Coordinates of C-alpha atoms in Angstrom, one line a residue:
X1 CA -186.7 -113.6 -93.0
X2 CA -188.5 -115.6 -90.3
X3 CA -191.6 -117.3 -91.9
X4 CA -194.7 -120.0 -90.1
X5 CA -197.7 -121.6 -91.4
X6 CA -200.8 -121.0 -89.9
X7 CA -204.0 -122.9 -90.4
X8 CA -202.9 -123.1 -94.2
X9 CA -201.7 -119.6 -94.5
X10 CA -198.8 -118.0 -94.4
X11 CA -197.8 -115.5 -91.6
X12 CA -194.8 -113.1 -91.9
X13 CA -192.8 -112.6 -88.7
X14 CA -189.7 -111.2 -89.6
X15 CA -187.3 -109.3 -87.1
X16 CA -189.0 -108.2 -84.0
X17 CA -186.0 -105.9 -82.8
X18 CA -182.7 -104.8 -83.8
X19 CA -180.9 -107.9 -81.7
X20 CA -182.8 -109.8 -84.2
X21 CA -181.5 -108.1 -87.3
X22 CA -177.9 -108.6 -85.6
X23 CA -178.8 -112.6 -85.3
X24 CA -179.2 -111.9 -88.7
X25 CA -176.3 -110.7 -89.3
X26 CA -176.8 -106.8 -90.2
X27 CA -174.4 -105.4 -88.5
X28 CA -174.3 -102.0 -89.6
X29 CA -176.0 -99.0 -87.7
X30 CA -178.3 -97.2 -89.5
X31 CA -182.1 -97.7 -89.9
X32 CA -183.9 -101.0 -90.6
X33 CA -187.5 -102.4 -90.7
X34 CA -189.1 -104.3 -88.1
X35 CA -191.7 -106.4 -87.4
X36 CA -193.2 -106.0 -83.5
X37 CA -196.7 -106.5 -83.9
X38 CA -196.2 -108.4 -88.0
X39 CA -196.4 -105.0 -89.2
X40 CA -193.6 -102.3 -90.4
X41 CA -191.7 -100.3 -88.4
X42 CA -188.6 -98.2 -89.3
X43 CA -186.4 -97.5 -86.7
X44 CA -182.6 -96.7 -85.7
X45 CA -180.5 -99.9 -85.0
X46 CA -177.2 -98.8 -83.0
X47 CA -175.1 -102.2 -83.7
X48 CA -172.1 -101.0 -81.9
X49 CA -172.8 -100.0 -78.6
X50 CA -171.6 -102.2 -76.1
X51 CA -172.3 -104.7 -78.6
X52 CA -175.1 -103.4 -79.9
X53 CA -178.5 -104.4 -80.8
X54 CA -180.4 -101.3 -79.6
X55 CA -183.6 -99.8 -80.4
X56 CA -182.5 -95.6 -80.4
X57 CA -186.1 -93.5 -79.8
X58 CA -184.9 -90.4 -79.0
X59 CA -181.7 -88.3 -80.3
X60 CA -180.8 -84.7 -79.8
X61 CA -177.3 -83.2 -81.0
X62 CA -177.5 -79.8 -82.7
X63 CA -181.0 -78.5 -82.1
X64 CA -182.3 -78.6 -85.3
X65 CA -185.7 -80.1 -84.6
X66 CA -188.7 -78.7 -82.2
X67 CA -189.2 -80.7 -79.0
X68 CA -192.0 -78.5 -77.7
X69 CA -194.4 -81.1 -79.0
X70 CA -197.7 -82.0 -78.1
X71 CA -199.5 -85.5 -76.6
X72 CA -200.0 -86.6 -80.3
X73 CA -196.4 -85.5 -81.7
X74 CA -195.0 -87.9 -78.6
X75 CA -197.7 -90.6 -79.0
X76 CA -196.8 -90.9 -82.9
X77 CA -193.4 -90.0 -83.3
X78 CA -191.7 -86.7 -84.9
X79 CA -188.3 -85.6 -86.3
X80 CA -185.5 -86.1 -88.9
X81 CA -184.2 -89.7 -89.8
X82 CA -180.5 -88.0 -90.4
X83 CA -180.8 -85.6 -87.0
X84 CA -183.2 -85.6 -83.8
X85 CA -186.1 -87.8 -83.4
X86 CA -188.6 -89.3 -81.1
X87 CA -189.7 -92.7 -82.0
X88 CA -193.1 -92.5 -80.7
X89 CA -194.5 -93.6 -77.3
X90 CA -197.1 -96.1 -78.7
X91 CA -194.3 -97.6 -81.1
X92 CA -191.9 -97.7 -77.4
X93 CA -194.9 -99.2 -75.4
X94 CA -195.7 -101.7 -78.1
X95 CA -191.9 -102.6 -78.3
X96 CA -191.5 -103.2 -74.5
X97 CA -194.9 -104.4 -74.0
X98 CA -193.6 -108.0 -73.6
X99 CA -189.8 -109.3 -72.2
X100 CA -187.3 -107.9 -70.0
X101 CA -185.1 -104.5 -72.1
X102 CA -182.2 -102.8 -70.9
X103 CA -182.0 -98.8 -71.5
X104 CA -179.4 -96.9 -72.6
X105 CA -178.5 -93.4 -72.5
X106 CA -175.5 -91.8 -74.2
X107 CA -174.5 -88.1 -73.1
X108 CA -172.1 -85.9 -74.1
X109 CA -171.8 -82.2 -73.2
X110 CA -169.9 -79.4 -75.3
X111 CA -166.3 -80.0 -73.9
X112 CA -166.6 -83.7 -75.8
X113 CA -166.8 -85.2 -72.8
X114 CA -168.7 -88.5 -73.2
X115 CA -170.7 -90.5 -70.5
X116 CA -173.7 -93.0 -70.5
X117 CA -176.6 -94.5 -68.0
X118 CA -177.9 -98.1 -68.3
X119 CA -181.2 -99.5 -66.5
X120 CA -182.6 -102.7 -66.1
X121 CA -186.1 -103.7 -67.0
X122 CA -187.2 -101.1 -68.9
X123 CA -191.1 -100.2 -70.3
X124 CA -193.7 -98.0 -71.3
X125 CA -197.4 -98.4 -70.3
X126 CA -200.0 -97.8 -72.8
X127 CA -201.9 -94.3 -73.1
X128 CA -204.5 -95.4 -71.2
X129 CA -201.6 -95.1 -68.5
X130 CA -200.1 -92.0 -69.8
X131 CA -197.2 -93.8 -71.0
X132 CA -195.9 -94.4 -67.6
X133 CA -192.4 -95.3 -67.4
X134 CA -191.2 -97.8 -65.8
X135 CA -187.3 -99.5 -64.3
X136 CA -186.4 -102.0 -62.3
X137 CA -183.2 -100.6 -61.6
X138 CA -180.4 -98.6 -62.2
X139 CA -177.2 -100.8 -63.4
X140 CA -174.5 -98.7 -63.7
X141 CA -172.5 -95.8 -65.7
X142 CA -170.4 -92.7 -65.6
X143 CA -173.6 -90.3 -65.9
X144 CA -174.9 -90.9 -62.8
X145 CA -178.9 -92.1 -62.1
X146 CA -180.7 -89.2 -63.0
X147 CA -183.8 -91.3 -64.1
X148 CA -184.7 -93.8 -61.3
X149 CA -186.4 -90.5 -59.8
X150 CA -188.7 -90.3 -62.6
X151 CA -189.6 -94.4 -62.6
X152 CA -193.0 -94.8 -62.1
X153 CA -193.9 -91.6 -63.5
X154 CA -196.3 -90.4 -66.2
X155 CA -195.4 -88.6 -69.3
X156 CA -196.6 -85.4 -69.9
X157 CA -196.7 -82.2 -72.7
X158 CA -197.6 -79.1 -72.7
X159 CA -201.1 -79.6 -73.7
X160 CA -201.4 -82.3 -71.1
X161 CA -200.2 -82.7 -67.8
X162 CA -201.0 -86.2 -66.5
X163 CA -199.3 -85.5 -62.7
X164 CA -202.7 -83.4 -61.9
X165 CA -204.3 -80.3 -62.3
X166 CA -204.0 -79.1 -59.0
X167 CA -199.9 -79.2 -60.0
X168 CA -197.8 -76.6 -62.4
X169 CA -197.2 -78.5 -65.6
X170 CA -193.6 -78.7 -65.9
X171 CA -193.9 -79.7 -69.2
X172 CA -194.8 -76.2 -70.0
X173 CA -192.6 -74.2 -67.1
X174 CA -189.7 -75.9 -68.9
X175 CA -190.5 -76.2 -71.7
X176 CA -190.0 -80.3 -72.5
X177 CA -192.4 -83.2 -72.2
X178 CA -190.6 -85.8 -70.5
X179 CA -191.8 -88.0 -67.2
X180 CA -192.1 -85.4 -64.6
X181 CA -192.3 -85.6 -61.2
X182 CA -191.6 -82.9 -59.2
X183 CA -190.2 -81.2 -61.3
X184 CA -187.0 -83.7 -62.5
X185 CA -183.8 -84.6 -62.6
X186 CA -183.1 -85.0 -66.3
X187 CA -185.1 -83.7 -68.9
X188 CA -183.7 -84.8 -72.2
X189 CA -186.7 -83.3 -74.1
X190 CA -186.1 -79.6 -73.1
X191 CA -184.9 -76.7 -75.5
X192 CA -181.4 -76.6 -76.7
X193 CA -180.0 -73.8 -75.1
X194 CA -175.9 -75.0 -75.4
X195 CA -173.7 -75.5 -72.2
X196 CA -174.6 -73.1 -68.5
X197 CA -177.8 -71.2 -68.9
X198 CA -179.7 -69.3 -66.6
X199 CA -182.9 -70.1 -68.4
X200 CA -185.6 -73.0 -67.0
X201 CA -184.7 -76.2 -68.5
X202 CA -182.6 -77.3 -71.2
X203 CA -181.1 -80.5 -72.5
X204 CA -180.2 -81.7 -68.6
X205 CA -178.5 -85.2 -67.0
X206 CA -178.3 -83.3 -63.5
X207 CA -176.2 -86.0 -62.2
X208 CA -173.6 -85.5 -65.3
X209 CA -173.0 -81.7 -65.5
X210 CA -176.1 -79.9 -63.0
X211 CA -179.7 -78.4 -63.9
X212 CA -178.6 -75.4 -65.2
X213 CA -176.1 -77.0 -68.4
X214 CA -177.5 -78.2 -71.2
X215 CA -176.0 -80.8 -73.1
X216 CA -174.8 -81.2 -76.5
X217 CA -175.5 -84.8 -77.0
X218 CA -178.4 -87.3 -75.8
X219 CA -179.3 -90.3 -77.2
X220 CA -182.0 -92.7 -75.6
X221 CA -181.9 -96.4 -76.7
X222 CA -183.1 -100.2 -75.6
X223 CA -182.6 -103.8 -76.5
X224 CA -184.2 -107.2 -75.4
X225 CA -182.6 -109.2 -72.4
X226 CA -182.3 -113.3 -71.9
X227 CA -184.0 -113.8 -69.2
X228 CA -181.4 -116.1 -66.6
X229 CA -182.3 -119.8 -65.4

């Protein structure tokens, strides 16, 4: 591990991300201890994706775990290390807080059919900004952009809706907390209600498969980018 002097002590500043545990050389997805802040933090490294490196924060793929969380559940973190989780948005906002990322996002409905989304320049603000999300731009994929609509958004739950009280809080009309607008175009954080529904929300890329089909498969992820010369 990484290790400075400072003013005769010594400072532990180990990995920062999961591209730094690759540099490392662990190679092997699964989850791994980090050090963003010189502190502790277990998360899922995907180390082959596209080369991997990636930061995973939020996985759904069989419904076993409650997304119809509150503020503090999505400010902290929640879920099954083995299932579906959400990393936490103060852990995403601290990771992102500083540096250019790219996002990921890896689909798949319940034909097997397999797509993904990538986005440049990628970060959360803090909760003082209702975890706001923010992209510079959508790069490229066979999902479609179904997230560029939602940049500059902030996040809400159902017990609080940071686009306004004078609006319905989508976070409770469908049932997922997610960065809504008006209301979205892809709610990863809905129920999982398997494949066409005629029920509000769902597991939803509308770009990939509509709003009314929920997905099988979503898994939302980042890594660090060099910045160019």
């Amino acid at each position: 591990m990484y290790m400075k002097n400072v003013v005769n002590s010594v400072c532990f500043a180990g990995p920062r991300n999961c591209k730094d545990l690759m540099d490392l050389g662990l190679t092997l997805t699964g989850w791994y201890y980090i050090y963003p802040d010189g502190s502790p933090l277990r998360v899922m490294c995907d180390m082959e994706t596209d080369g991997g490196g990636w930061i995973v924060f939020q996985r759904r793929w069989d419904g076993s775990v409650d997304f119809f969380r509150d503020w503090e559940s999505y400010k902290n973190g929640f879920g099954n290390q083995w299932s579906e989780f959400w990393l936490g948005n103060e852990h995403i906002h601290t990771l992102t807080a500083k540096g250019n990322f790219q996002l990921r996002v890896d689909l798949a409905d319940f034909d097997n059919n397999h797509t993904y989304a990538t986005y440049d320049g990628f970060s959360l603000g803090g909760e003082a900004e209702d975890y706001t999300l923010h992209l510079k731009q959508y790069i490229e994929g066979t999902a479609g952009d179904s997230l560029s609509y939602h940049n500059k958004q902030k996040f809400s739950t159902k017990d609080k809706d940071s686009r306004g009280s004078d609006k319905v809080n989508c976070a409770i009309l469908y049932s997922a907390a997610w960065w809504h607008k008006a209301c979205y175009d892809s709610s990863l954080n809905g129920l999982y209600l398997q494949g066409r529904h005629n029920q509000n929300g769902g597991v939803v890329w509308a770009a990939f498969r509509g709003p009314k089909y929920s997905l099988k498969f979503s898994e939302m992820k980042f890594r660090p980018v060099e910045e160019e010369d």
